[in-house]
Short mmCIF file of C-alpha atoms and ligand atoms in Angstrom, two decimals:
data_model
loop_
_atom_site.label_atom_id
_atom_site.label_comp_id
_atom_site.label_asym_id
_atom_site.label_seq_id
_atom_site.Cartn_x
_atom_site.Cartn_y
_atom_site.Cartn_z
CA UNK A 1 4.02 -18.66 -1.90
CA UNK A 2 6.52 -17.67 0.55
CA UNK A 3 8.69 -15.68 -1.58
CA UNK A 4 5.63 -13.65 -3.43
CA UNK A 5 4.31 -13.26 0.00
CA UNK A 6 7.69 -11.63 0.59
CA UNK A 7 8.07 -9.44 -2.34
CA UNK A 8 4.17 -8.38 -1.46
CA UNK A 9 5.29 -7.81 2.18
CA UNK A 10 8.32 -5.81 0.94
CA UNK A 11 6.29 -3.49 -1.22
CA UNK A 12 3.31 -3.07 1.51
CA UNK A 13 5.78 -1.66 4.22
CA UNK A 14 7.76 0.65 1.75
CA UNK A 15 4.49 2.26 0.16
CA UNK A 16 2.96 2.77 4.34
CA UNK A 17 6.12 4.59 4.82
CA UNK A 18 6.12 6.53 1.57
CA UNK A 19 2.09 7.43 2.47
CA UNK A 20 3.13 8.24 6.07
CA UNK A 21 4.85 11.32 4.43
CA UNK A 22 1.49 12.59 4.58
CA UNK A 23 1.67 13.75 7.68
CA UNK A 24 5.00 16.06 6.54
CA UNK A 25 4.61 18.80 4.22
CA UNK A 26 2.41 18.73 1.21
CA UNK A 27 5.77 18.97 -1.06
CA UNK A 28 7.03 15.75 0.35
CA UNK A 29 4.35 13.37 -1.07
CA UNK A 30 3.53 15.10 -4.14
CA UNK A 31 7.92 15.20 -5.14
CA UNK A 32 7.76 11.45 -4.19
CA UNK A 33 4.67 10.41 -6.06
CA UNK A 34 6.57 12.93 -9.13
CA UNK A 35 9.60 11.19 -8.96
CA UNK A 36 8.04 7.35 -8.94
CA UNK A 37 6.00 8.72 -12.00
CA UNK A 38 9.21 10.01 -13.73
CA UNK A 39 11.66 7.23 -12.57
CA UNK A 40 14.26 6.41 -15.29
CA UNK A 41 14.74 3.84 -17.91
CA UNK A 42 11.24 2.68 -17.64
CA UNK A 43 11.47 1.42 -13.72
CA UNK A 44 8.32 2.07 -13.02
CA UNK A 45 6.92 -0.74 -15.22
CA UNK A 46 9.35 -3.09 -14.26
CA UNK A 47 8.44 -2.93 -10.50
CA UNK A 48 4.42 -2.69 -11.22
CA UNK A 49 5.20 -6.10 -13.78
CA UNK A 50 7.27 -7.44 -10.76
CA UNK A 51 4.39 -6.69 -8.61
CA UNK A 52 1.84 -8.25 -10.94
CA UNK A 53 3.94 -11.14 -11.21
CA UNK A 54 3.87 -11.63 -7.57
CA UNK A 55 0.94 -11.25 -7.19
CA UNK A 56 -0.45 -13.56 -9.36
CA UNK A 57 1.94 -16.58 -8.14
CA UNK A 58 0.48 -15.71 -5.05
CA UNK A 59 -2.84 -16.41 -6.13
CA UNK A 60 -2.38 -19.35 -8.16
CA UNK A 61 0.33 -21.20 -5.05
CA UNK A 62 -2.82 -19.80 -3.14
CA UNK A 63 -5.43 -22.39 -5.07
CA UNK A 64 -2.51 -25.01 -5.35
CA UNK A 65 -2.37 -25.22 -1.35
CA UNK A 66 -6.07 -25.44 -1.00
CA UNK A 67 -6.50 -27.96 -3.65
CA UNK A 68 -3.70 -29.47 -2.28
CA UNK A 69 -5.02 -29.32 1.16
CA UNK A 70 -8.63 -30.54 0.08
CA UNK A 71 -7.00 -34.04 -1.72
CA UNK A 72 -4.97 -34.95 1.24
CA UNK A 73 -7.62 -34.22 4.05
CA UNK A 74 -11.14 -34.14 2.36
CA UNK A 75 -12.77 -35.15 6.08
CA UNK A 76 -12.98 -32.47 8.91
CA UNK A 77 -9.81 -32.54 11.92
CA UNK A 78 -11.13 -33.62 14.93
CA UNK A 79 -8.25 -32.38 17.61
CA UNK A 80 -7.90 -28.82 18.84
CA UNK A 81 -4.48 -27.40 17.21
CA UNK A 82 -5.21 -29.17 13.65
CA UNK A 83 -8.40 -26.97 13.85
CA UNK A 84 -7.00 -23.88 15.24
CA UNK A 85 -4.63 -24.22 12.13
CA UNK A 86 -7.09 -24.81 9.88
CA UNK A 87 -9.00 -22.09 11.02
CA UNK A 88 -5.91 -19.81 10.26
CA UNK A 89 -5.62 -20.95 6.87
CA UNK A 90 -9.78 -20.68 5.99
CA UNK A 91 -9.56 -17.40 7.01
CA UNK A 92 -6.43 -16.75 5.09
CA UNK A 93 -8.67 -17.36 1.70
CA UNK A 94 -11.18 -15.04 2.85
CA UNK A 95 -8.91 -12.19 4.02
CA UNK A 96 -6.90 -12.56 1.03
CA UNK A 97 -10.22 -12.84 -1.24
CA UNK A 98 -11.42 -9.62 -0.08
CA UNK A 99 -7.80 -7.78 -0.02
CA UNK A 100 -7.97 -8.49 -3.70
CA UNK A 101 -10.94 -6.36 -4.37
CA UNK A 102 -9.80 -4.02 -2.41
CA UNK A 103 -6.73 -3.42 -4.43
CA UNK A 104 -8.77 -3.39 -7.03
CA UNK A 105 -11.01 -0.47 -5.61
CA UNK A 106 -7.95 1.21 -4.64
CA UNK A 107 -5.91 1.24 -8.15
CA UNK A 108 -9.73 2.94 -9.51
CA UNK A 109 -9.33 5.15 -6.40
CA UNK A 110 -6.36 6.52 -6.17
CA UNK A 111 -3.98 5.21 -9.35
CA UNK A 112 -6.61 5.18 -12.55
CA UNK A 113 -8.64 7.80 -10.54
CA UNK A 114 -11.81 6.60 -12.33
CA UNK A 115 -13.61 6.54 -9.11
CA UNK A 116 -13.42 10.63 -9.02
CA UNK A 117 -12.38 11.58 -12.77
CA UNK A 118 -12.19 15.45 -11.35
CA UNK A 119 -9.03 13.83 -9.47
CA UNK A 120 -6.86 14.20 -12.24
CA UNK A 121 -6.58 18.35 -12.55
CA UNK A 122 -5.92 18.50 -8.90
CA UNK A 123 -2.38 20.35 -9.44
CA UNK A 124 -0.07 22.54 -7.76
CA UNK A 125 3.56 24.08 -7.36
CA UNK A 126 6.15 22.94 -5.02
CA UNK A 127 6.75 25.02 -2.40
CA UNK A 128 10.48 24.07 -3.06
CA UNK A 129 10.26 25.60 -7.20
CA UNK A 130 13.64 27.53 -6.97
CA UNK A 131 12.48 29.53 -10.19
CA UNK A 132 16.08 30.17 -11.36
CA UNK A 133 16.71 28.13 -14.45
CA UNK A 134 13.06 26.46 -14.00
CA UNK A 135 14.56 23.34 -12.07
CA UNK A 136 13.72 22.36 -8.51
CA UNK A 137 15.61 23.26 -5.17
CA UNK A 138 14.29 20.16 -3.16
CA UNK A 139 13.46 21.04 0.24
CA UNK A 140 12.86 17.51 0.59
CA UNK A 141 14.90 14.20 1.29
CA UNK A 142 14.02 14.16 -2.60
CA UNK A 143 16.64 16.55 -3.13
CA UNK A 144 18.75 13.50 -2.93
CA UNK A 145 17.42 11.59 -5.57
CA UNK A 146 17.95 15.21 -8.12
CA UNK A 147 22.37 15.34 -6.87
CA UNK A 148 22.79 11.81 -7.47
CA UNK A 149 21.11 11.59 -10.52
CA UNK A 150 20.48 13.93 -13.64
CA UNK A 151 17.02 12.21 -14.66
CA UNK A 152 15.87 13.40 -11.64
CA UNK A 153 15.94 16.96 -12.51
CA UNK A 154 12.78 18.73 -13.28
CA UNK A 155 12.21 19.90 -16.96
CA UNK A 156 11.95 23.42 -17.52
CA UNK A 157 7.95 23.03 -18.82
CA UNK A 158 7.23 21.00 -15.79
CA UNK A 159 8.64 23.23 -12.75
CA UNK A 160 5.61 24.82 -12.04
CA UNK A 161 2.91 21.99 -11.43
CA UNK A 162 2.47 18.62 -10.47
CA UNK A 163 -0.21 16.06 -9.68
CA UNK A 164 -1.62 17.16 -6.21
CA UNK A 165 -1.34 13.44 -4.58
CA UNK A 166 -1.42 14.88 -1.11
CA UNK A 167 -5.07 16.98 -1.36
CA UNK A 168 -5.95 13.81 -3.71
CA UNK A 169 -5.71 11.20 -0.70
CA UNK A 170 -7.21 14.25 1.72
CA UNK A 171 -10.09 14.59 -0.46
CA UNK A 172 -10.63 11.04 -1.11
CA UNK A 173 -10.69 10.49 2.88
CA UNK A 174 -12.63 13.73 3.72
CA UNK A 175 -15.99 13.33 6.05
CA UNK A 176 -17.90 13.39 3.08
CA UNK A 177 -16.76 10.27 1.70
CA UNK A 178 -16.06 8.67 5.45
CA UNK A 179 -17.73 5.13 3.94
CA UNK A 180 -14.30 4.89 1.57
CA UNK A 181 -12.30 5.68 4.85
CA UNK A 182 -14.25 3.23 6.96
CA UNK A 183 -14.00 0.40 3.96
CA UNK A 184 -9.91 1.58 4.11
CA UNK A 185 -9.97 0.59 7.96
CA UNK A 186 -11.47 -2.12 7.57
CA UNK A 187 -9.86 -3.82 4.67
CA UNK A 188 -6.21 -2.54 6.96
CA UNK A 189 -8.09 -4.81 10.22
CA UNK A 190 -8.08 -7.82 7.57
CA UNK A 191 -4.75 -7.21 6.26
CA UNK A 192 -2.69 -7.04 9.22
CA UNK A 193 -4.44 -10.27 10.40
CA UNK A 194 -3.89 -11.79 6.40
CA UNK A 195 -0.06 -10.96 7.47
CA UNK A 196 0.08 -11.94 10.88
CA UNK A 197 -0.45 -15.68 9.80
CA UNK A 198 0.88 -14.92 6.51
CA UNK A 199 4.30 -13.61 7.90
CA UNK A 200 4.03 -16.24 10.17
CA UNK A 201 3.62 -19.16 7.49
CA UNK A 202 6.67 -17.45 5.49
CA UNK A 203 9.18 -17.93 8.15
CA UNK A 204 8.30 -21.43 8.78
CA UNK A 205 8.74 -21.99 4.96
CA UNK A 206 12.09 -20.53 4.63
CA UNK A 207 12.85 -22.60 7.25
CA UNK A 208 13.15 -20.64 9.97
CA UNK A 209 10.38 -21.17 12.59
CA UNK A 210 12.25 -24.20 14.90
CA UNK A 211 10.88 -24.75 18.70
CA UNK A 212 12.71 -22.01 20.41
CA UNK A 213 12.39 -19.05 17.33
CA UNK A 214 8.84 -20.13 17.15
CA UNK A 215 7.15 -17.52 19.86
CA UNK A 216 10.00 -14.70 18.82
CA UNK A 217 9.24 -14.91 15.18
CA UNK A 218 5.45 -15.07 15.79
CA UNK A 219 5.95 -11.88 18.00
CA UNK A 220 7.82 -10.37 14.94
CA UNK A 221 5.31 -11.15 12.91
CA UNK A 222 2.38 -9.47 15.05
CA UNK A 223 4.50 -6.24 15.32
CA UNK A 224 5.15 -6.25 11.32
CA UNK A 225 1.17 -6.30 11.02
CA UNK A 226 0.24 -4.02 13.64
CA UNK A 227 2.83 -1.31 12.45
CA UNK A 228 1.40 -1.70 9.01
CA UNK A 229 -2.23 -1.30 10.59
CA UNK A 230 -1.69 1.59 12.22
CA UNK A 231 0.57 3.16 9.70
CA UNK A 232 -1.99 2.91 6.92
CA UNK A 233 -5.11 3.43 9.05
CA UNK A 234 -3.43 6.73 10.55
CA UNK A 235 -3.79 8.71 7.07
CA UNK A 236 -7.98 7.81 6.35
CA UNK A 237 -8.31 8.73 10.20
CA UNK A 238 -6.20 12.16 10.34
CA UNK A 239 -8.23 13.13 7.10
CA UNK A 240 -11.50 12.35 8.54
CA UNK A 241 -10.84 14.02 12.21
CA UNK A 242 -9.22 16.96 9.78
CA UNK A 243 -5.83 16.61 11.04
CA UNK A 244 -4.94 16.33 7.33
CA UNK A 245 -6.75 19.13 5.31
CA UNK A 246 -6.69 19.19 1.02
CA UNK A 247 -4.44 22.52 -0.06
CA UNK A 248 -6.53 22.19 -3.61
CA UNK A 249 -10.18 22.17 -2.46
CA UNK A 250 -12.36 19.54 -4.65
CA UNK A 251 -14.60 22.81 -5.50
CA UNK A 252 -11.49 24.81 -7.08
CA UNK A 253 -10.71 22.38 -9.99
CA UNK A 254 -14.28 23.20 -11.15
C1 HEM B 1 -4.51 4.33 3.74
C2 HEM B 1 -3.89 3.51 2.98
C3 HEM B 1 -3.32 3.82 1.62
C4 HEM B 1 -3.11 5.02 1.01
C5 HEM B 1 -3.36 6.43 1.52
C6 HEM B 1 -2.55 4.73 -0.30
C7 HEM B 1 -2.21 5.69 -1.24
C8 HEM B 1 -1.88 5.43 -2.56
C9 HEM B 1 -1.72 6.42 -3.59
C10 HEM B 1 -1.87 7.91 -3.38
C11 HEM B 1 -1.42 5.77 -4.75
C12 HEM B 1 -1.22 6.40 -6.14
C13 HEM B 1 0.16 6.99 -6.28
C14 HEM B 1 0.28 7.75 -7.59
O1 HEM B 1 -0.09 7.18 -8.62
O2 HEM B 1 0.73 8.86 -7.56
C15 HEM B 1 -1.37 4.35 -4.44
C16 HEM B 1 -1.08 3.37 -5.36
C17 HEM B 1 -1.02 2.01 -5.05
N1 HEM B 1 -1.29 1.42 -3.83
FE1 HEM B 1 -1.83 2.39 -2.13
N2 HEM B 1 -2.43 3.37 -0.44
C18 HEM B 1 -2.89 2.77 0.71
C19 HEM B 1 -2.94 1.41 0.99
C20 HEM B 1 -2.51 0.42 0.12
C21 HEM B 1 -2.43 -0.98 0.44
C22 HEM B 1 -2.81 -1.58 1.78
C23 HEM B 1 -1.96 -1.62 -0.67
C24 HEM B 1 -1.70 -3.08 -0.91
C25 HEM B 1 -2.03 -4.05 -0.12
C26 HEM B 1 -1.75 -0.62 -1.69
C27 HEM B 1 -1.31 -0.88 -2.96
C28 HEM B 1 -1.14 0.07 -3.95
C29 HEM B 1 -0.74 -0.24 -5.32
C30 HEM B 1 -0.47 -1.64 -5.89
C31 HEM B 1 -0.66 0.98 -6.01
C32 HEM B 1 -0.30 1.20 -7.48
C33 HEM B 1 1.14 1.59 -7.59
C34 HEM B 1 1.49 1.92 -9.04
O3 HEM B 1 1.25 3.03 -9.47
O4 HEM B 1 1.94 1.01 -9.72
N3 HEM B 1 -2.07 0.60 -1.17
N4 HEM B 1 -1.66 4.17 -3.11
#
């Protein structure tokens, strides 16, 4: 449980930090989300089926524990911390229950895009398109990725347009569809808690959670969850107080 817990945890902070590039230029999120589309030798699938994998040993150490929990205690704790801590761990279901279907929602949201179908023409030129010999002149950190290797070079036919991710997320967050942002929010509320017992939990697996580390790495783990809250809750809030505006308006692709 621990160690899907920490590939899950792993993944969670690097996609808030690759979303957070919403608040940078358009270019910047729609290059990255190009170049995880286009990565090489088929990487893409092998993190989503390391993903899935975690994800699902999750689940099923998830039901082990309770199960497990359930034989060895079947009658309710009586004293104060053996409650608290059971408490943490009901809720840890729930939270996790729900985060599920969320995930769910979100892949239809923003990944299959069968939520809003009219999603998928939302497209538009990079800023950054040098023109000369139809490849890219990256005015992004993603300029990078194109020097060190050659599969990250743009091909000729595809210079022009990409998939507009950035007015995608803007659109999908816009006041008109504020219930999707305020499900977002909330489903960010009962993941940072999911990870602040979660992270928690992990540390004292591996190990690491003795008498004196025990406030620090409790600490740690309530700043992990908080950044993550805030970092993910920022972009549904800056599109709905139109800090974040789409650059392809919804009515355009029609
Ligand atoms: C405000 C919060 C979030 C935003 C704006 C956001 C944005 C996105 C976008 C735009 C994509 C599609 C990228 C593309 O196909 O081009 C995506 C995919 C995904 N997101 Fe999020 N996301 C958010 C929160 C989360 C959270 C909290 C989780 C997990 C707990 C998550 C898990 C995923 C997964 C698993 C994918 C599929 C990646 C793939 O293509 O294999 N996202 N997200």
């Amino acid at each position: 449980m621990a160690l899907s817990g920490l590939v899950l945890v792993g993944f969670v902070c690097g996609h808030m930090l690759g979303n957070l590039q919403m608040f940078l230029h358009s270019d910047w999120i729609n290059e990255y989300a190009y170049k995880l589309q286009h990565l090489p030798y088929g990487l893409l699938w092998v993190v989503r089926t390391v993903m899935l994998i975690a994800v699902v040993a999750h689940v099923i150490t998830a039901v082990m524990l309770v199960l497990e929990n359930h034989r060895a205690r079947p009658e309710k704790y009586v004293a104060r911390d053996t409650l608290q801590a059971s408490f943490a761990s009901r809720t840890m279901r729930y939270t996790g229950f729900i985060l599920f279907f969320f995930i769910i929602f979100h892949l239809m949201h923003f990944t299959i895009q069968n939520v809003h179908p009219e999603f998928k023409d939302l497209e538009v030129r990079l800023e950054g398109v040098s023109g000369s010999h139809g490849s890219l002149e990256s005015r992004t950190i993603w300029g990078v990725y194109d020097k060190l290797s050659a599969h990250g070079e743009f091909p000729e036919s595809e210079a022009l347009a990409v998939h507009d991710v950035y007015s995608m997320v803007a659109i999908g967050f816009s006041p008109t569809y504020w219930y999707v942002s305020v499900f977002y929010i909330i489903s960010m509320g009962l993941l940072c808690y999911h990870l602040m017992h979660g992270i928690s939990s992990m540390f004292q697996s591996l190990g690491l959670r003795n008498a004196i580390w025990r406030v620090r790495l409790d600490r740690i783990a309530l700043v992990i969850s908080l950044v993550v809250f805030v970092g993910f809750a920022s972009i549904p809030v800056a599109c709905l107080t139109g800090l974040i505006e789409p650059i392809t308006p919804l009515v355009a692709v029609h």
